[in-house]
mmCIF file of C-alpha atoms in Angstrom:
data_model
loop_
_atom_site.group_PDB
_atom_site.id
_atom_site.type_symbol
_atom_site.label_atom_id
_atom_site.label_comp_id
_atom_site.label_asym_id
_atom_site.label_seq_id
_atom_site.Cartn_x
_atom_site.Cartn_y
_atom_site.Cartn_z
ATOM 1 C CA VAL A 1 3.645 30.583 -1.364
ATOM 2 C CA ILE A 2 0.743 29.004 0.542
ATOM 3 C CA HIS A 3 0.330 30.121 4.142
ATOM 4 C CA LEU A 4 -1.436 27.729 6.520
ATOM 5 C CA TYR A 5 -3.678 29.300 9.225
ATOM 6 C CA ALA A 6 -5.611 26.426 10.795
ATOM 7 C CA PHE A 7 -7.347 23.099 10.394
ATOM 8 C CA VAL A 8 -11.108 23.197 10.777
ATOM 9 C CA ARG A 9 -14.231 21.109 10.597
ATOM 10 C CA GLY A 10 -17.738 22.280 9.805
ATOM 11 C CA LEU A 11 -16.588 25.493 8.127
ATOM 12 C CA ARG A 12 -19.489 27.768 7.244
ATOM 13 C CA GLU A 13 -17.889 30.813 5.601
ATOM 14 C CA LEU A 14 -14.517 32.344 4.815
ATOM 15 C CA ASP A 15 -13.323 35.921 4.470
ATOM 16 C CA ALA A 16 -12.087 37.112 1.064
ATOM 17 C CA GLY A 17 -8.466 36.147 0.496
ATOM 18 C CA LEU A 18 -8.772 32.846 2.411
ATOM 19 C CA GLU A 19 -9.405 29.464 0.852
ATOM 20 C CA SER A 20 -10.210 26.003 2.122
ATOM 21 C CA ARG A 21 -8.443 22.770 1.139
ATOM 22 C CA PRO A 22 -10.287 19.585 2.095
ATOM 23 C CA PHE A 23 -8.217 16.529 3.139
ATOM 24 C CA GLY A 24 -10.813 13.886 4.006
ATOM 25 C CA ARG A 25 -12.589 14.940 7.228
ATOM 26 C CA VAL A 26 -10.024 17.685 7.819
ATOM 27 C CA THR A 27 -10.104 21.052 6.098
ATOM 28 C CA ALA A 28 -7.082 23.314 5.893
ATOM 29 C CA VAL A 29 -7.630 27.084 5.782
ATOM 30 C CA VAL A 30 -4.929 28.698 3.669
ATOM 31 C CA GLY A 31 -4.075 32.049 2.128
ATOM 32 C CA ARG A 32 -1.307 33.703 0.251
ATOM 33 C CA GLU A 33 1.960 34.714 1.826
ATOM 34 C CA GLU A 34 1.432 36.128 5.340
ATOM 35 C CA ARG A 35 4.260 38.051 7.004
ATOM 36 C CA ASP A 36 2.381 39.494 9.929
ATOM 37 C CA PRO A 37 2.026 37.156 12.956
ATOM 38 C CA LEU A 38 -0.625 39.437 14.417
ATOM 39 C CA ARG A 39 -2.780 39.149 11.310
ATOM 40 C CA HIS A 40 -2.277 35.364 11.377
ATOM 41 C CA GLY A 41 -3.635 35.359 14.920
ATOM 42 C CA LEU A 42 -6.609 37.530 14.057
ATOM 43 C CA VAL A 43 -7.541 35.306 11.101
ATOM 44 C CA VAL A 44 -7.398 32.233 13.348
ATOM 45 C CA GLU A 45 -9.572 33.946 15.962
ATOM 46 C CA SER A 46 -12.087 34.957 13.279
ATOM 47 C CA LEU A 47 -12.503 31.282 12.341
ATOM 48 C CA LEU A 48 -13.745 30.444 15.808
ATOM 49 C CA GLY A 49 -17.252 31.699 15.070
ATOM 50 C CA ARG A 50 -17.325 30.219 11.596
ATOM 51 C CA ALA A 51 -16.531 26.575 12.116
ATOM 52 C CA ASP A 52 -17.494 23.773 14.512
ATOM 53 C CA ALA A 53 -13.914 22.960 15.366
ATOM 54 C CA VAL A 54 -10.732 25.062 14.919
ATOM 55 C CA LEU A 55 -7.193 23.766 15.383
ATOM 56 C CA PRO A 56 -4.800 26.726 15.106
ATOM 57 C CA VAL A 57 -1.540 26.303 13.241
ATOM 58 C CA ARG A 58 1.613 28.028 14.501
ATOM 59 C CA PHE A 59 2.676 31.067 12.517
ATOM 60 C CA GLY A 60 5.260 30.352 9.858
ATOM 61 C CA GLU A 61 3.896 27.160 8.242
ATOM 62 C CA ARG A 62 4.336 27.947 4.576
ATOM 63 C CA PHE A 63 4.442 25.718 1.532
ATOM 64 C CA ALA A 64 5.813 26.237 -1.956
ATOM 65 C CA SER A 65 3.026 24.320 -3.662
ATOM 66 C CA GLU A 66 -0.260 22.492 -3.165
ATOM 67 C CA ASP A 67 1.669 19.249 -3.462
ATOM 68 C CA ASP A 68 3.971 20.206 -0.613
ATOM 69 C CA LEU A 69 1.009 21.089 1.568
ATOM 70 C CA ALA A 70 -0.722 17.766 0.787
ATOM 71 C CA ALA A 71 2.485 15.818 1.478
ATOM 72 C CA ALA A 72 2.917 17.522 4.854
ATOM 73 C CA VAL A 73 -0.705 16.962 5.906
ATOM 74 C CA ALA A 74 -1.234 13.389 4.673
ATOM 75 C CA PRO A 75 0.821 11.511 7.304
ATOM 76 C CA ARG A 76 -0.843 13.520 10.131
ATOM 77 C CA LEU A 77 -4.473 13.206 9.032
ATOM 78 C CA GLU A 78 -5.440 10.721 11.711
ATOM 79 C CA ALA A 79 -3.872 12.771 14.520
ATOM 80 C CA LEU A 80 -5.431 15.966 13.174
ATOM 81 C CA GLU A 81 -8.877 14.314 13.078
ATOM 82 C CA GLN A 82 -8.507 13.270 16.718
ATOM 83 C CA GLN A 83 -7.350 16.696 17.763
ATOM 84 C CA LEU A 84 -10.296 18.313 15.955
ATOM 85 C CA ASP A 85 -12.649 15.936 17.772
ATOM 86 C CA HIS A 86 -11.023 16.959 21.047
ATOM 87 C CA VAL A 87 -11.433 20.720 20.563
ATOM 88 C CA ALA A 88 -14.815 20.669 18.803
ATOM 89 C CA GLY A 89 -17.167 23.264 20.197
ATOM 90 C CA CYS A 90 -14.497 24.470 22.617
ATOM 91 C CA VAL A 91 -12.462 27.633 23.171
ATOM 92 C CA GLU A 92 -9.317 28.164 25.221
ATOM 93 C CA VAL A 93 -9.215 30.344 28.278
ATOM 94 C CA GLY A 94 -5.704 31.440 29.300
ATOM 95 C CA VAL A 95 -4.595 32.176 32.818
ATOM 96 C CA ARG A 96 -1.280 33.809 33.587
ATOM 97 C CA VAL A 97 0.386 35.164 36.672
ATOM 98 C CA VAL A 98 0.537 38.933 36.628
ATOM 99 C CA PRO A 99 3.906 39.890 38.138
ATOM 100 C CA HIS A 100 2.463 42.565 40.434
ATOM 101 C CA HIS A 101 5.579 42.677 42.555
ATOM 102 C CA ASP A 102 7.618 41.902 39.538
ATOM 103 C CA SER A 103 10.326 39.306 39.878
ATOM 104 C CA ALA A 104 12.263 41.360 37.249
ATOM 105 C CA GLU A 105 12.324 44.325 39.675
ATOM 106 C CA ALA A 106 13.684 42.265 42.543
ATOM 107 C CA PRO A 107 16.697 43.982 44.213
ATOM 108 C CA ASP A 108 18.755 40.789 44.474
ATOM 109 C CA GLY A 109 18.842 37.148 43.574
ATOM 110 C CA ALA A 110 17.105 35.846 46.681
ATOM 111 C CA ALA A 111 14.225 38.309 46.274
ATOM 112 C CA TYR A 112 13.973 37.326 42.616
ATOM 113 C CA MET A 113 13.718 33.645 43.478
ATOM 114 C CA GLN A 114 11.134 34.373 46.147
ATOM 115 C CA ALA A 115 9.042 36.433 43.759
ATOM 116 C CA ARG A 116 9.238 33.622 41.147
ATOM 117 C CA LEU A 117 8.281 31.075 43.780
ATOM 118 C CA ARG A 118 5.221 33.167 44.721
ATOM 119 C CA GLU A 119 4.213 33.329 41.058
ATOM 120 C CA GLN A 120 4.641 29.566 40.671
ATOM 121 C CA ARG A 121 2.608 28.856 43.804
ATOM 122 C CA SER A 122 -0.179 31.206 42.723
ATOM 123 C CA LEU A 123 -0.374 29.485 39.365
ATOM 124 C CA GLU A 124 -0.279 25.979 40.873
ATOM 125 C CA PHE A 125 -3.079 26.884 43.279
ATOM 126 C CA VAL A 126 -5.220 28.443 40.563
ATOM 127 C CA HIS A 127 -4.534 25.574 38.231
ATOM 128 C CA ARG A 128 -5.691 22.939 40.709
ATOM 129 C CA ALA A 129 -8.869 24.867 41.305
ATOM 130 C CA LEU A 130 -9.715 25.590 37.658
ATOM 131 C CA ALA A 131 -8.697 22.354 35.942
ATOM 132 C CA ALA A 132 -11.838 20.708 37.370
ATOM 133 C CA HIS A 133 -13.971 23.209 35.465
ATOM 134 C CA ALA A 134 -12.397 22.495 32.043
ATOM 135 C CA ARG A 135 -12.447 19.596 29.567
ATOM 136 C CA ASP A 136 -8.681 19.620 29.372
ATOM 137 C CA SER A 137 -5.856 21.812 30.585
ATOM 138 C CA VAL A 138 -2.231 22.516 29.827
ATOM 139 C CA ARG A 139 0.240 24.134 32.222
ATOM 140 C CA THR A 140 3.636 25.696 31.574
ATOM 141 C CA SER A 141 5.852 27.433 34.122
ATOM 142 C CA ARG A 142 4.184 30.786 33.675
ATOM 143 C CA ASP A 143 0.734 30.235 32.278
ATOM 144 C CA ALA A 144 -2.044 27.705 31.859
ATOM 145 C CA GLY A 145 -4.619 27.032 29.164
ATOM 146 C CA TYR A 146 -8.078 25.566 29.713
ATOM 147 C CA LEU A 147 -10.197 23.892 27.064
ATOM 148 C CA VAL A 148 -13.762 24.994 27.788
ATOM 149 C CA ALA A 149 -16.958 24.269 25.829
ATOM 150 C CA ARG A 150 -18.278 27.510 24.353
ATOM 151 C CA ASP A 151 -21.466 27.434 26.398
ATOM 152 C CA GLU A 152 -19.532 26.655 29.581
ATOM 153 C CA VAL A 153 -17.393 29.798 29.396
ATOM 154 C CA PRO A 154 -19.705 31.835 31.704
ATOM 155 C CA GLY A 155 -19.510 29.086 34.276
ATOM 156 C CA PHE A 156 -15.714 28.976 34.005
ATOM 157 C CA SER A 157 -15.538 32.778 34.329
ATOM 158 C CA ALA A 158 -17.699 32.586 37.437
ATOM 159 C CA ALA A 159 -15.332 29.993 38.903
ATOM 160 C CA VAL A 160 -12.375 32.320 38.223
ATOM 161 C CA GLU A 161 -14.147 35.292 39.797
ATOM 162 C CA GLN A 162 -15.115 33.262 42.833
ATOM 163 C CA LEU A 163 -11.514 32.084 43.232
ATOM 164 C CA LEU A 164 -10.103 35.611 43.000
ATOM 165 C CA ALA A 165 -12.761 37.034 45.327
ATOM 166 C CA SER A 166 -11.922 34.466 48.013
ATOM 167 C CA HIS A 167 -8.147 34.963 47.543
ATOM 168 C CA PRO A 168 -7.475 38.711 47.150
ATOM 169 C CA ALA A 169 -3.719 38.220 47.160
ATOM 170 C CA LEU A 170 -3.738 36.242 43.899
ATOM 171 C CA ASP A 171 -2.231 38.160 40.973
ATOM 172 C CA VAL A 172 -3.502 36.359 37.938
ATOM 173 C CA LEU A 173 -5.009 37.450 34.666
ATOM 174 C CA CYS A 174 -7.583 35.528 32.676
ATOM 175 C CA THR A 175 -7.489 35.997 28.900
ATOM 176 C CA GLY A 176 -9.591 34.773 26.034
ATOM 177 C CA PRO A 177 -11.627 33.049 24.913
ATOM 178 C CA TRP A 178 -9.034 32.137 22.286
ATOM 179 C CA ALA A 179 -8.902 29.580 19.538
ATOM 180 C CA PRO A 180 -7.548 26.421 21.285
ATOM 181 C CA TYR A 181 -3.843 26.938 20.501
ATOM 182 C CA SER A 182 -2.556 24.831 23.374
ATOM 183 C CA PHE A 183 -4.446 21.680 22.473
ATOM 184 C CA GLY A 184 -2.889 20.779 19.157
ATOM 185 C CA ALA A 185 0.412 19.265 20.222
ATOM 186 C CA ALA A 186 3.010 18.902 17.511
ATOM 187 C CA THR A 187 2.193 15.728 15.587
ATOM 188 C CA MET B 1 -2.852 52.133 39.919
ATOM 189 C CA SER B 2 -5.703 53.898 38.129
ATOM 190 C CA VAL B 3 -8.469 52.069 36.257
ATOM 191 C CA VAL B 4 -7.086 53.316 32.942
ATOM 192 C CA GLU B 5 -3.629 52.031 33.747
ATOM 193 C CA ARG B 6 -5.035 48.674 34.800
ATOM 194 C CA ARG B 7 -7.026 48.534 31.574
ATOM 195 C CA SER B 8 -3.951 49.306 29.446
ATOM 196 C CA LEU B 9 -1.889 46.729 31.340
ATOM 197 C CA ALA B 10 -4.525 44.153 30.629
ATOM 198 C CA ASP B 11 -4.579 45.069 26.938
ATOM 199 C CA GLN B 12 -0.836 44.804 26.718
ATOM 200 C CA LEU B 13 -0.795 41.418 28.410
ATOM 201 C CA THR B 14 -3.526 40.230 26.045
ATOM 202 C CA LEU B 15 -1.502 41.356 23.020
ATOM 203 C CA VAL B 16 1.551 39.583 24.406
ATOM 204 C CA ASP B 17 -0.660 36.531 24.889
ATOM 205 C CA LEU B 18 -1.842 36.607 21.241
ATOM 206 C CA VAL B 19 1.705 36.926 19.926
ATOM 207 C CA ASP B 20 2.875 34.195 22.287
ATOM 208 C CA ARG B 21 0.138 31.855 21.055
ATOM 209 C CA VAL B 22 0.766 32.572 17.396
ATOM 210 C CA LEU B 23 4.533 32.007 17.643
ATOM 211 C CA ASN B 24 4.835 29.349 20.304
ATOM 212 C CA LYS B 25 1.679 27.317 20.253
ATOM 213 C CA GLY B 26 -0.467 25.662 17.674
ATOM 214 C CA VAL B 27 -0.078 22.724 15.366
ATOM 215 C CA VAL B 28 3.166 22.321 13.461
ATOM 216 C CA VAL B 29 3.082 20.087 10.384
ATOM 217 C CA THR B 30 6.422 20.925 8.761
ATOM 218 C CA GLY B 31 8.558 20.482 11.853
ATOM 219 C CA ASP B 32 9.771 24.070 11.762
ATOM 220 C CA VAL B 33 9.460 27.229 9.774
ATOM 221 C CA THR B 34 10.466 26.639 6.156
ATOM 222 C CA LEU B 35 13.797 28.403 5.613
ATOM 223 C CA SER B 36 14.030 28.224 1.876
ATOM 224 C CA VAL B 37 13.971 31.801 0.526
ATOM 225 C CA ALA B 38 16.740 33.764 2.177
ATOM 226 C CA ASP B 39 15.521 37.341 1.784
ATOM 227 C CA VAL B 40 12.066 36.555 3.252
ATOM 228 C CA ASP B 41 13.237 34.228 5.948
ATOM 229 C CA LEU B 42 15.509 36.740 7.574
ATOM 230 C CA VAL B 43 12.324 38.580 8.449
ATOM 231 C CA TYR B 44 10.940 35.455 10.046
ATOM 232 C CA VAL B 45 14.073 34.651 11.957
ATOM 233 C CA GLY B 46 14.274 38.237 13.204
ATOM 234 C CA LEU B 47 10.676 38.164 14.371
ATOM 235 C CA ARG B 48 11.057 34.886 16.133
ATOM 236 C CA LEU B 49 14.169 36.076 17.944
ATOM 237 C CA LEU B 50 12.493 39.321 18.981
ATOM 238 C CA LEU B 51 9.256 37.865 20.108
ATOM 239 C CA ALA B 52 10.212 34.435 21.408
ATOM 240 C CA SER B 53 8.674 34.541 24.826
ATOM 241 C CA ALA B 54 10.328 34.095 28.176
ATOM 242 C CA ALA B 55 8.194 30.980 28.608
ATOM 243 C CA THR B 56 9.727 29.267 25.587
ATOM 244 C CA PHE B 57 13.169 30.325 26.633
ATOM 245 C CA GLU B 58 12.586 28.712 30.005
ATOM 246 C CA ARG B 59 11.124 25.579 28.501
ATOM 247 C CA GLU B 60 14.106 25.194 26.195
ATOM 248 C CA ARG B 61 16.527 25.752 29.059
ATOM 249 C CA GLU B 62 14.711 23.170 31.143
ATOM 250 C CA ALA B 63 14.798 20.693 28.259
ATOM 251 C CA ALA B 64 18.489 21.275 27.547
#
């Protein structure tokens, strides 16, 4: 079984147990069967410092043979190339609402909805303020991801700190920098 | 809340974040997890059920 970790460009080195498979301008990083999602994540994160562009693959992409892998990648090469261009030199910073007064602990339905609404509004407010500091951004109902050039991370962090300092009631948590998981939409 | 408790809360949320990323985000080239070898795949299915995040659950409900 071949386990697919990520697509990369400008790969400089690989840990033992990992191999690269070039497909034109796109390189796939593969290994043998991987059953641990956490290890998958750690391998992907370790690639960040070892390649110019890293496009993480969701856990669970496994192939019976080299031919199967090539057949799955071939029709998506163009999209993968564009996505690698998009994330080159960038990391992802995650922002999520910390349920301080947890909606899950709400005594009744109305309190729950109000707590959820507060979380949503916090995230919307933060998202509007931070999107301007990122190359790209993705928002879901509970969290947001920001694509930030590696050397712009300190500036982005400063923007977050400034935002939190001027709005002490905000309950948000900044995580990362991560490999840019949110910027490789299903192709 | 003490500093240590805050710290451990942050660590937990970060771990949740990593698992959430690995299972719910990232490029998919096969369409879904390959379900070809029954004894192994039960492990995968179990993991995905256990760890599928509230966010995905909500997204799927919204889409449905």
